[in-house]
């Protein structure tokens, strides 16, 4: 059970520390932690946000526990050297195309949702976000036109096999849940989305037990706050999934609560190789102040035990400990409380 720990920038190291404490408290036989530099800190130390050594550590591991990358001081660097390239590079280099972003209401937290409690209470959804394609990885440029005007462009594209493989992941996930899948696109405007929709319909023939619906992304953003309980599994492209998952976090109560898994095809001894990270970023506004909520990262570690190590019992123990801490009133600053990063970590450990 080799875990590459990559804390990164800003609150990344603060939240990762608490997740590592939780993992260590489980005393799992064979758990080995390796550490790799990513993001702005890696650029400072090695001149690149994703140094070759780090990629090697990632490849040698069975799973990666990732904090966050991003540093405003690096925003003026050329794009290939910016911290965000570390996470994009790991996802693409390691073929981690399937991003699972669950959003479930925690009992007792309903009143802290940005939505009305009775609407928030019904949230139990899973966003399956494609992670290796879309406008993220298409040709991009800022160029000067012959008449002197500058133009920015980013090519949006999906090949059918890329859509097919994420669709299979989503249909299988739906089979293990309430058997409802909503595919989100913008097929009324975008050819990329039209192909997406056509391929999802083709794949649906193999899953007659799953009820498939299609929804335009603007409507999906609206339905997510009108009645999030209507969603079971949502499958969508890289860009729409990025945006909708941040939105889903506030429906639950805070971005400090949402975990994620990025999975590919590579199998390990006890599961699937994956990268696990909170959906939030490096939060430079609160970095270094001990204010970050580590629960999203702790819950990501639980997803790691489940998907990469086949340790369902321990994964559920972590999730129950987080849920109990919330039910007992442990609240970070993001939830209007006063508990700091380490206090929240301890509260989870006590309940573990
Ligand atoms: P962000 O998610 O870092 O922060 C958004 C807001 O949420 C901030 O006010 C922040 O304080 C708050 N927040 C986030 N996580 C929190 C937590 N655990 N506890 C309490 N509050 C929390 O998004 P941003 O400000 O748009 O981006 C900051 C940097 O992070 C940028 O450089 C961005 O590119 C990067 N980023 C990285 C990742 C990643 O590493 N996967 C994800 C998103 C953003
Ligand atoms: C996320 C982040 C990343 C993304 C950025 C930092 C590249 O927002 O993981 O949600 O857009 O995928
Ligand atoms: Mn994001």
Short mmCIF file of C-alpha atoms and ligand atoms in Angstrom, two decimals:
data_model
loop_
_atom_site.label_atom_id
_atom_site.label_comp_id
_atom_site.label_asym_id
_atom_site.label_seq_id
_atom_site.Cartn_x
_atom_site.Cartn_y
_atom_site.Cartn_z
CA UNK A 1 0.00 0.00 0.00
CA UNK A 2 2.28 2.71 -1.30
CA UNK A 3 0.76 6.18 -1.07
CA UNK A 4 2.42 9.18 -2.69
CA UNK A 5 1.53 12.21 -0.59
CA UNK A 6 1.62 15.49 -2.53
CA UNK A 7 0.62 18.40 -0.28
CA UNK A 8 1.27 21.22 -2.77
CA UNK A 9 0.55 24.89 -2.03
CA UNK A 10 -1.47 27.15 0.24
CA UNK A 11 -3.77 25.14 2.50
CA UNK A 12 -2.71 21.93 0.68
CA UNK A 13 -0.08 20.98 3.31
CA UNK A 14 -2.40 21.97 6.18
CA UNK A 15 -5.30 19.76 5.10
CA UNK A 16 -3.08 16.90 3.89
CA UNK A 17 -1.37 16.71 7.30
CA UNK A 18 -4.72 15.95 8.97
CA UNK A 19 -5.63 13.30 6.39
CA UNK A 20 -2.25 11.62 6.92
CA UNK A 21 -2.81 11.60 10.70
CA UNK A 22 -6.11 9.83 10.13
CA UNK A 23 -4.51 7.26 7.81
CA UNK A 24 -1.69 6.61 10.28
CA UNK A 25 -4.15 6.18 13.14
CA UNK A 26 -5.69 3.22 11.30
CA UNK A 27 -2.41 1.32 11.65
CA UNK A 28 -2.83 -0.42 8.31
CA UNK A 29 -0.27 -3.15 7.71
CA UNK A 30 1.97 -2.32 4.77
CA UNK A 31 1.03 1.34 4.50
CA UNK A 32 4.03 3.29 3.17
CA UNK A 33 3.98 7.02 2.62
CA UNK A 34 6.21 8.66 0.02
CA UNK A 35 6.26 12.43 -0.49
CA UNK A 36 6.46 14.44 -3.71
CA UNK A 37 6.68 18.16 -4.47
CA UNK A 38 3.96 19.60 -6.71
CA UNK A 39 2.79 23.05 -7.73
CA UNK A 40 4.32 26.39 -6.84
CA UNK A 41 6.52 24.87 -4.15
CA UNK A 42 7.91 22.39 -6.71
CA UNK A 43 8.56 25.26 -9.12
CA UNK A 44 10.49 27.10 -6.40
CA UNK A 45 12.52 24.04 -5.43
CA UNK A 46 13.02 22.33 -8.80
CA UNK A 47 12.07 24.87 -11.48
CA UNK A 48 8.99 22.90 -12.57
CA UNK A 49 5.49 22.40 -11.05
CA UNK A 50 5.58 18.68 -11.85
CA UNK A 51 9.24 17.61 -11.64
CA UNK A 52 10.31 14.30 -13.19
CA UNK A 53 11.10 12.94 -9.69
CA UNK A 54 7.53 13.60 -8.60
CA UNK A 55 6.09 11.86 -11.62
CA UNK A 56 8.34 8.89 -10.88
CA UNK A 57 7.11 8.76 -7.27
CA UNK A 58 3.53 8.90 -8.58
CA UNK A 59 4.16 6.03 -10.98
CA UNK A 60 5.78 3.90 -8.28
CA UNK A 61 2.83 4.37 -5.92
CA UNK A 62 -0.53 2.57 -5.72
CA UNK A 63 -2.36 5.81 -4.97
CA UNK A 64 -1.76 9.53 -4.65
CA UNK A 65 -3.11 11.71 -1.88
CA UNK A 66 -3.07 15.24 -3.27
CA UNK A 67 -3.63 18.50 -1.39
CA UNK A 68 -3.99 21.48 -3.71
CA UNK A 69 -1.85 23.58 -6.03
CA UNK A 70 -1.99 27.24 -6.96
CA UNK A 71 -0.13 30.34 -5.91
CA UNK A 72 -1.09 33.87 -7.00
CA UNK A 73 2.63 34.69 -7.17
CA UNK A 74 2.89 32.24 -10.08
CA UNK A 75 -0.04 33.56 -12.12
CA UNK A 76 2.23 35.59 -14.40
CA UNK A 77 4.47 32.63 -15.30
CA UNK A 78 4.12 31.10 -18.74
CA UNK A 79 1.30 28.55 -18.58
CA UNK A 80 3.48 25.43 -18.73
CA UNK A 81 5.22 26.49 -15.50
CA UNK A 82 2.14 27.42 -13.48
CA UNK A 83 1.27 25.30 -10.41
CA UNK A 84 -2.02 24.09 -11.91
CA UNK A 85 -0.04 22.21 -14.55
CA UNK A 86 0.96 19.76 -11.81
CA UNK A 87 -2.56 18.45 -11.29
CA UNK A 88 -3.42 18.61 -14.99
CA UNK A 89 -0.15 16.82 -15.80
CA UNK A 90 -0.72 14.05 -13.25
CA UNK A 91 -4.27 13.49 -14.51
CA UNK A 92 -3.20 13.23 -18.14
CA UNK A 93 0.19 11.48 -17.72
CA UNK A 94 -1.36 8.83 -15.51
CA UNK A 95 -4.51 8.38 -17.61
CA UNK A 96 -6.79 9.35 -14.72
CA UNK A 97 -9.87 10.09 -16.81
CA UNK A 98 -12.72 9.36 -14.41
CA UNK A 99 -13.30 11.90 -11.66
CA UNK A 100 -15.80 10.87 -9.00
CA UNK A 101 -17.11 13.83 -7.01
CA UNK A 102 -19.79 12.72 -4.55
CA UNK A 103 -22.00 15.29 -2.82
CA UNK A 104 -24.15 14.01 0.03
CA UNK A 105 -25.89 15.91 2.79
CA UNK A 106 -24.51 15.23 6.26
CA UNK A 107 -27.21 14.77 8.93
CA UNK A 108 -27.39 17.91 11.04
CA UNK A 109 -25.82 20.17 8.44
CA UNK A 110 -29.00 20.98 6.48
CA UNK A 111 -29.35 24.47 7.95
CA UNK A 112 -25.82 25.35 6.79
CA UNK A 113 -26.54 24.62 3.15
CA UNK A 114 -26.85 27.63 0.88
CA UNK A 115 -30.25 26.13 0.01
CA UNK A 116 -33.37 25.81 2.14
CA UNK A 117 -32.93 22.94 4.63
CA UNK A 118 -35.77 20.80 3.30
CA UNK A 119 -34.34 21.01 -0.22
CA UNK A 120 -30.75 20.39 0.91
CA UNK A 121 -31.74 17.39 3.02
CA UNK A 122 -32.34 15.32 -0.10
CA UNK A 123 -28.88 15.72 -1.65
CA UNK A 124 -27.23 12.41 -2.49
CA UNK A 125 -25.57 12.66 -5.85
CA UNK A 126 -22.40 11.70 -7.63
CA UNK A 127 -20.82 13.83 -10.33
CA UNK A 128 -18.78 11.74 -12.77
CA UNK A 129 -16.55 14.27 -14.48
CA UNK A 130 -14.39 13.42 -17.49
CA UNK A 131 -10.85 14.51 -16.68
CA UNK A 132 -8.54 13.98 -19.65
CA UNK A 133 -10.21 15.90 -22.47
CA UNK A 134 -12.45 18.82 -23.38
CA UNK A 135 -11.36 22.44 -23.70
CA UNK A 136 -8.79 21.78 -20.95
CA UNK A 137 -6.45 19.83 -23.21
CA UNK A 138 -7.22 21.22 -26.68
CA UNK A 139 -4.91 23.48 -28.62
CA UNK A 140 -4.80 26.91 -26.99
CA UNK A 141 -3.24 30.27 -27.72
CA UNK A 142 -3.34 34.00 -27.31
CA UNK A 143 -2.44 35.33 -30.74
CA UNK A 144 -2.32 38.64 -32.54
CA UNK A 145 -4.51 38.96 -35.61
CA UNK A 146 -3.26 40.69 -38.78
CA UNK A 147 -5.20 43.82 -37.80
CA UNK A 148 -3.40 43.93 -34.45
CA UNK A 149 -6.23 42.70 -32.21
CA UNK A 150 -5.36 39.98 -29.71
CA UNK A 151 -7.44 36.79 -29.71
CA UNK A 152 -7.55 33.97 -27.20
CA UNK A 153 -8.72 30.52 -28.16
CA UNK A 154 -9.04 27.04 -26.66
CA UNK A 155 -10.20 24.10 -28.70
CA UNK A 156 -13.03 22.06 -27.20
CA UNK A 157 -13.10 18.47 -28.43
CA UNK A 158 -13.97 14.93 -27.41
CA UNK A 159 -13.19 11.77 -29.35
CA UNK A 160 -15.88 9.10 -29.18
CA UNK A 161 -13.74 6.64 -27.23
CA UNK A 162 -13.14 9.28 -24.56
CA UNK A 163 -16.88 9.77 -24.17
CA UNK A 164 -17.59 6.05 -24.27
CA UNK A 165 -15.21 5.13 -21.45
CA UNK A 166 -16.50 7.81 -19.06
CA UNK A 167 -20.08 6.88 -19.97
CA UNK A 168 -19.38 3.26 -18.96
CA UNK A 169 -17.97 4.45 -15.61
CA UNK A 170 -21.10 6.55 -15.02
CA UNK A 171 -23.59 3.83 -16.02
CA UNK A 172 -21.83 1.32 -13.77
CA UNK A 173 -21.86 3.82 -10.91
CA UNK A 174 -25.60 4.35 -11.45
CA UNK A 175 -26.17 0.58 -11.38
CA UNK A 176 -24.64 0.55 -7.89
CA UNK A 177 -26.87 3.44 -6.74
CA UNK A 178 -30.45 4.51 -7.60
CA UNK A 179 -30.06 3.59 -11.28
CA UNK A 180 -30.59 7.08 -12.65
CA UNK A 181 -28.09 8.86 -14.87
CA UNK A 182 -28.27 12.45 -16.06
CA UNK A 183 -25.86 13.35 -18.85
CA UNK A 184 -25.13 17.08 -18.88
CA UNK A 185 -24.05 18.83 -22.07
CA UNK A 186 -24.68 21.85 -24.28
CA UNK A 187 -25.80 19.93 -27.38
CA UNK A 188 -28.11 22.76 -28.43
CA UNK A 189 -25.03 24.83 -29.30
CA UNK A 190 -21.86 22.72 -29.30
CA UNK A 191 -20.92 19.96 -31.76
CA UNK A 192 -18.64 18.48 -29.09
CA UNK A 193 -21.73 18.08 -26.92
CA UNK A 194 -23.78 16.62 -29.79
CA UNK A 195 -21.21 13.86 -30.21
CA UNK A 196 -21.14 13.42 -26.42
CA UNK A 197 -24.90 12.93 -26.38
CA UNK A 198 -24.92 10.56 -29.37
CA UNK A 199 -22.25 8.35 -27.78
CA UNK A 200 -23.94 8.33 -24.36
CA UNK A 201 -27.15 7.14 -26.08
CA UNK A 202 -25.20 4.35 -27.82
CA UNK A 203 -23.64 3.20 -24.54
CA UNK A 204 -27.05 3.31 -22.82
CA UNK A 205 -28.15 0.29 -24.89
CA UNK A 206 -25.83 -1.82 -22.70
CA UNK A 207 -27.49 -0.61 -19.49
CA UNK A 208 -31.24 -1.13 -19.89
CA UNK A 209 -31.65 -1.08 -16.09
CA UNK A 210 -30.43 2.53 -15.84
CA UNK A 211 -32.82 5.41 -16.62
CA UNK A 212 -30.93 7.95 -18.74
CA UNK A 213 -31.88 11.59 -19.19
CA UNK A 214 -30.06 14.44 -20.92
CA UNK A 215 -29.91 17.97 -19.62
CA UNK A 216 -28.35 21.17 -20.91
CA UNK A 217 -25.75 22.53 -18.54
CA UNK A 218 -27.53 25.84 -17.92
CA UNK A 219 -30.66 23.98 -16.84
CA UNK A 220 -28.53 21.56 -14.78
CA UNK A 221 -27.02 24.49 -12.87
CA UNK A 222 -30.55 25.70 -12.15
CA UNK A 223 -31.95 22.26 -11.19
CA UNK A 224 -28.98 21.70 -8.87
CA UNK A 225 -30.21 24.51 -6.63
CA UNK A 226 -33.95 24.09 -7.32
CA UNK A 227 -34.12 20.39 -6.47
CA UNK A 228 -30.73 18.67 -6.07
CA UNK A 229 -32.48 15.57 -4.71
CA UNK A 230 -33.65 14.78 -8.25
CA UNK A 231 -30.08 13.80 -9.23
CA UNK A 232 -28.47 10.43 -8.68
CA UNK A 233 -25.45 10.17 -11.00
CA UNK A 234 -24.50 13.09 -13.23
CA UNK A 235 -22.00 12.51 -16.05
CA UNK A 236 -20.42 15.45 -17.81
CA UNK A 237 -17.32 16.83 -19.47
CA UNK A 238 -14.26 18.31 -17.85
CA UNK A 239 -15.30 21.98 -17.80
CA UNK A 240 -18.96 21.59 -16.88
CA UNK A 241 -18.03 19.05 -14.18
CA UNK A 242 -15.52 21.44 -12.66
CA UNK A 243 -18.10 24.18 -12.33
CA UNK A 244 -21.07 22.05 -11.24
CA UNK A 245 -19.06 20.32 -8.51
CA UNK A 246 -18.07 23.60 -6.82
CA UNK A 247 -21.74 24.58 -7.00
CA UNK A 248 -22.79 21.23 -5.50
CA UNK A 249 -20.41 21.81 -2.59
CA UNK A 250 -22.33 24.88 -1.44
CA UNK A 251 -25.58 22.95 -1.73
CA UNK A 252 -24.11 20.59 0.87
CA UNK A 253 -22.71 23.42 2.97
CA UNK A 254 -19.07 24.05 2.11
CA UNK A 255 -16.37 23.38 -0.42
CA UNK A 256 -14.34 22.16 2.54
CA UNK A 257 -16.45 19.00 2.61
CA UNK A 258 -16.25 17.59 -0.92
CA UNK A 259 -13.80 14.80 -1.72
CA UNK A 260 -12.85 13.31 -5.05
CA UNK A 261 -11.20 10.36 -6.73
CA UNK A 262 -9.53 10.41 -10.14
CA UNK A 263 -9.32 6.91 -11.56
CA UNK A 264 -8.00 5.30 -14.71
CA UNK A 265 -7.57 1.80 -15.99
CA UNK A 266 -4.43 0.71 -14.14
CA UNK A 267 -5.12 -1.90 -11.48
CA UNK A 268 -3.19 -2.33 -8.25
CA UNK A 269 -3.02 -5.40 -6.02
CA UNK A 270 -6.26 -4.49 -4.25
CA UNK A 271 -8.08 -2.05 -6.50
CA UNK A 272 -7.60 0.75 -9.00
CA UNK A 273 -4.71 3.17 -9.10
CA UNK A 274 -6.05 6.64 -8.34
CA UNK A 275 -5.41 10.20 -7.27
CA UNK A 276 -7.46 11.51 -4.34
CA UNK A 277 -7.95 15.16 -3.57
CA UNK A 278 -10.42 17.64 -2.16
CA UNK A 279 -12.29 19.49 -4.91
CA UNK A 280 -11.19 22.84 -3.49
CA UNK A 281 -7.99 24.70 -4.29
CA UNK A 282 -5.09 26.16 -2.33
CA UNK A 283 -7.27 28.93 -0.81
CA UNK A 284 -4.54 31.59 -0.66
CA UNK A 285 -6.91 33.87 1.28
CA UNK A 286 -6.77 31.62 4.36
CA UNK A 287 -3.46 29.77 3.81
CA UNK A 288 -1.13 29.58 6.81
CA UNK A 289 -3.83 30.64 9.26
CA UNK A 290 -4.96 27.20 10.43
CA UNK A 291 -8.49 27.98 9.26
CA UNK A 292 -8.92 25.43 6.47
CA UNK A 293 -11.41 22.61 6.87
CA UNK A 294 -9.49 19.32 6.32
CA UNK A 295 -12.63 17.17 6.06
CA UNK A 296 -12.65 17.10 2.24
CA UNK A 297 -9.10 15.75 2.24
CA UNK A 298 -9.82 13.28 5.05
CA UNK A 299 -12.84 12.04 3.05
CA UNK A 300 -10.59 11.78 -0.02
CA UNK A 301 -8.31 9.47 1.97
CA UNK A 302 -11.39 7.35 2.70
CA UNK A 303 -12.12 7.16 -1.03
CA UNK A 304 -8.52 6.06 -1.55
CA UNK A 305 -8.89 3.18 0.92
CA UNK A 306 -12.08 2.11 -0.87
CA UNK A 307 -11.03 2.39 -4.51
CA UNK A 308 -7.28 1.70 -4.47
CA UNK A 309 -6.92 -0.62 -1.48
CA UNK A 310 -10.21 -2.49 -1.18
CA UNK A 311 -10.48 -1.36 2.44
CA UNK A 312 -14.21 -0.66 2.57
CA UNK A 313 -14.41 -1.09 6.35
CA UNK A 314 -11.75 1.50 7.10
CA UNK A 315 -13.15 3.85 4.45
CA UNK A 316 -16.57 3.68 6.07
CA UNK A 317 -15.01 4.20 9.52
CA UNK A 318 -13.42 7.45 8.36
CA UNK A 319 -16.65 8.63 6.76
CA UNK A 320 -18.63 7.81 9.89
CA UNK A 321 -16.10 9.66 12.06
CA UNK A 322 -16.41 12.79 9.88
CA UNK A 323 -20.18 12.53 9.82
CA UNK A 324 -20.30 12.14 13.64
CA UNK A 325 -18.01 15.11 14.15
CA UNK A 326 -20.38 17.21 12.06
CA UNK A 327 -23.44 15.82 13.83
CA UNK A 328 -21.77 16.69 17.16
CA UNK A 329 -21.44 20.30 16.06
CA UNK A 330 -17.78 20.45 15.04
CA UNK A 331 -17.72 23.39 12.63
CA UNK A 332 -14.85 24.95 10.75
CA UNK A 333 -14.80 28.62 9.77
CA UNK A 334 -16.26 27.66 6.40
CA UNK A 335 -19.36 26.44 8.27
CA UNK A 336 -19.64 29.45 10.53
CA UNK A 337 -17.81 27.83 13.44
CA UNK A 338 -14.51 28.40 15.21
CA UNK A 339 -12.78 25.02 14.90
CA UNK A 340 -9.39 25.28 13.22
CA UNK A 341 -7.71 22.75 10.93
CA UNK A 342 -5.95 20.75 13.67
CA UNK A 343 -8.99 20.83 15.99
CA UNK A 344 -11.16 19.38 13.25
CA UNK A 345 -8.52 16.72 12.54
CA UNK A 346 -8.48 15.79 16.24
CA UNK A 347 -12.27 15.69 16.41
CA UNK A 348 -12.30 13.17 13.56
CA UNK A 349 -9.48 11.13 15.14
CA UNK A 350 -11.34 10.94 18.47
CA UNK A 351 -14.42 9.56 16.73
CA UNK A 352 -12.39 7.11 14.68
P1 LIG B 1 -10.33 27.74 -3.76
O1 LIG B 1 -11.12 26.49 -3.78
O2 LIG B 1 -8.90 27.61 -3.40
O3 LIG B 1 -11.01 28.77 -2.74
C1 LIG B 1 -12.30 29.31 -2.94
C2 LIG B 1 -12.85 29.84 -1.62
O4 LIG B 1 -13.17 28.73 -0.77
C3 LIG B 1 -11.85 30.68 -0.83
O5 LIG B 1 -12.52 31.72 -0.18
C4 LIG B 1 -11.29 29.71 0.17
O6 LIG B 1 -10.83 30.30 1.38
C5 LIG B 1 -12.46 28.78 0.44
N1 LIG B 1 -12.01 27.42 0.76
C6 LIG B 1 -11.51 26.52 -0.11
N2 LIG B 1 -11.17 25.39 0.53
C7 LIG B 1 -11.47 25.57 1.81
C8 LIG B 1 -11.35 24.75 2.98
N3 LIG B 1 -10.84 23.50 2.93
N4 LIG B 1 -11.75 25.26 4.17
C9 LIG B 1 -12.27 26.49 4.23
N5 LIG B 1 -12.41 27.33 3.17
C10 LIG B 1 -12.00 26.86 1.98
O7 LIG B 1 -10.53 28.41 -5.19
P2 LIG B 1 -9.81 29.73 -5.83
O8 LIG B 1 -9.67 30.77 -4.80
O9 LIG B 1 -10.56 30.00 -7.05
O10 LIG B 1 -8.38 29.22 -6.27
C11 LIG B 1 -7.20 29.39 -5.49
C12 LIG B 1 -6.06 28.64 -6.17
O11 LIG B 1 -6.28 27.24 -6.11
C13 LIG B 1 -5.90 28.99 -7.64
O12 LIG B 1 -4.53 29.04 -7.91
C14 LIG B 1 -6.54 27.81 -8.36
O13 LIG B 1 -6.03 27.60 -9.64
C15 LIG B 1 -6.18 26.68 -7.43
N6 LIG B 1 -7.05 25.50 -7.47
C16 LIG B 1 -6.43 24.29 -7.37
C17 LIG B 1 -7.18 23.12 -7.30
C18 LIG B 1 -6.46 21.81 -7.21
O14 LIG B 1 -5.32 21.78 -6.79
N7 LIG B 1 -7.08 20.69 -7.55
C19 LIG B 1 -8.58 23.21 -7.30
C20 LIG B 1 -9.18 24.47 -7.41
C21 LIG B 1 -8.42 25.61 -7.47
C1 LIG B 2 -10.25 21.25 -9.76
C2 LIG B 2 -9.50 22.50 -10.14
C3 LIG B 2 -8.62 22.25 -11.35
C4 LIG B 2 -9.54 21.95 -12.52
C5 LIG B 2 -7.64 23.37 -11.72
C6 LIG B 2 -6.78 23.78 -10.58
C7 LIG B 2 -6.78 22.98 -12.87
O1 LIG B 2 -10.37 23.56 -10.32
O2 LIG B 2 -9.62 20.21 -9.54
O3 LIG B 2 -11.48 21.30 -9.65
O4 LIG B 2 -10.04 22.89 -13.18
O5 LIG B 2 -9.75 20.77 -12.80
MN1 LIG B 3 -12.38 23.14 -9.66
#
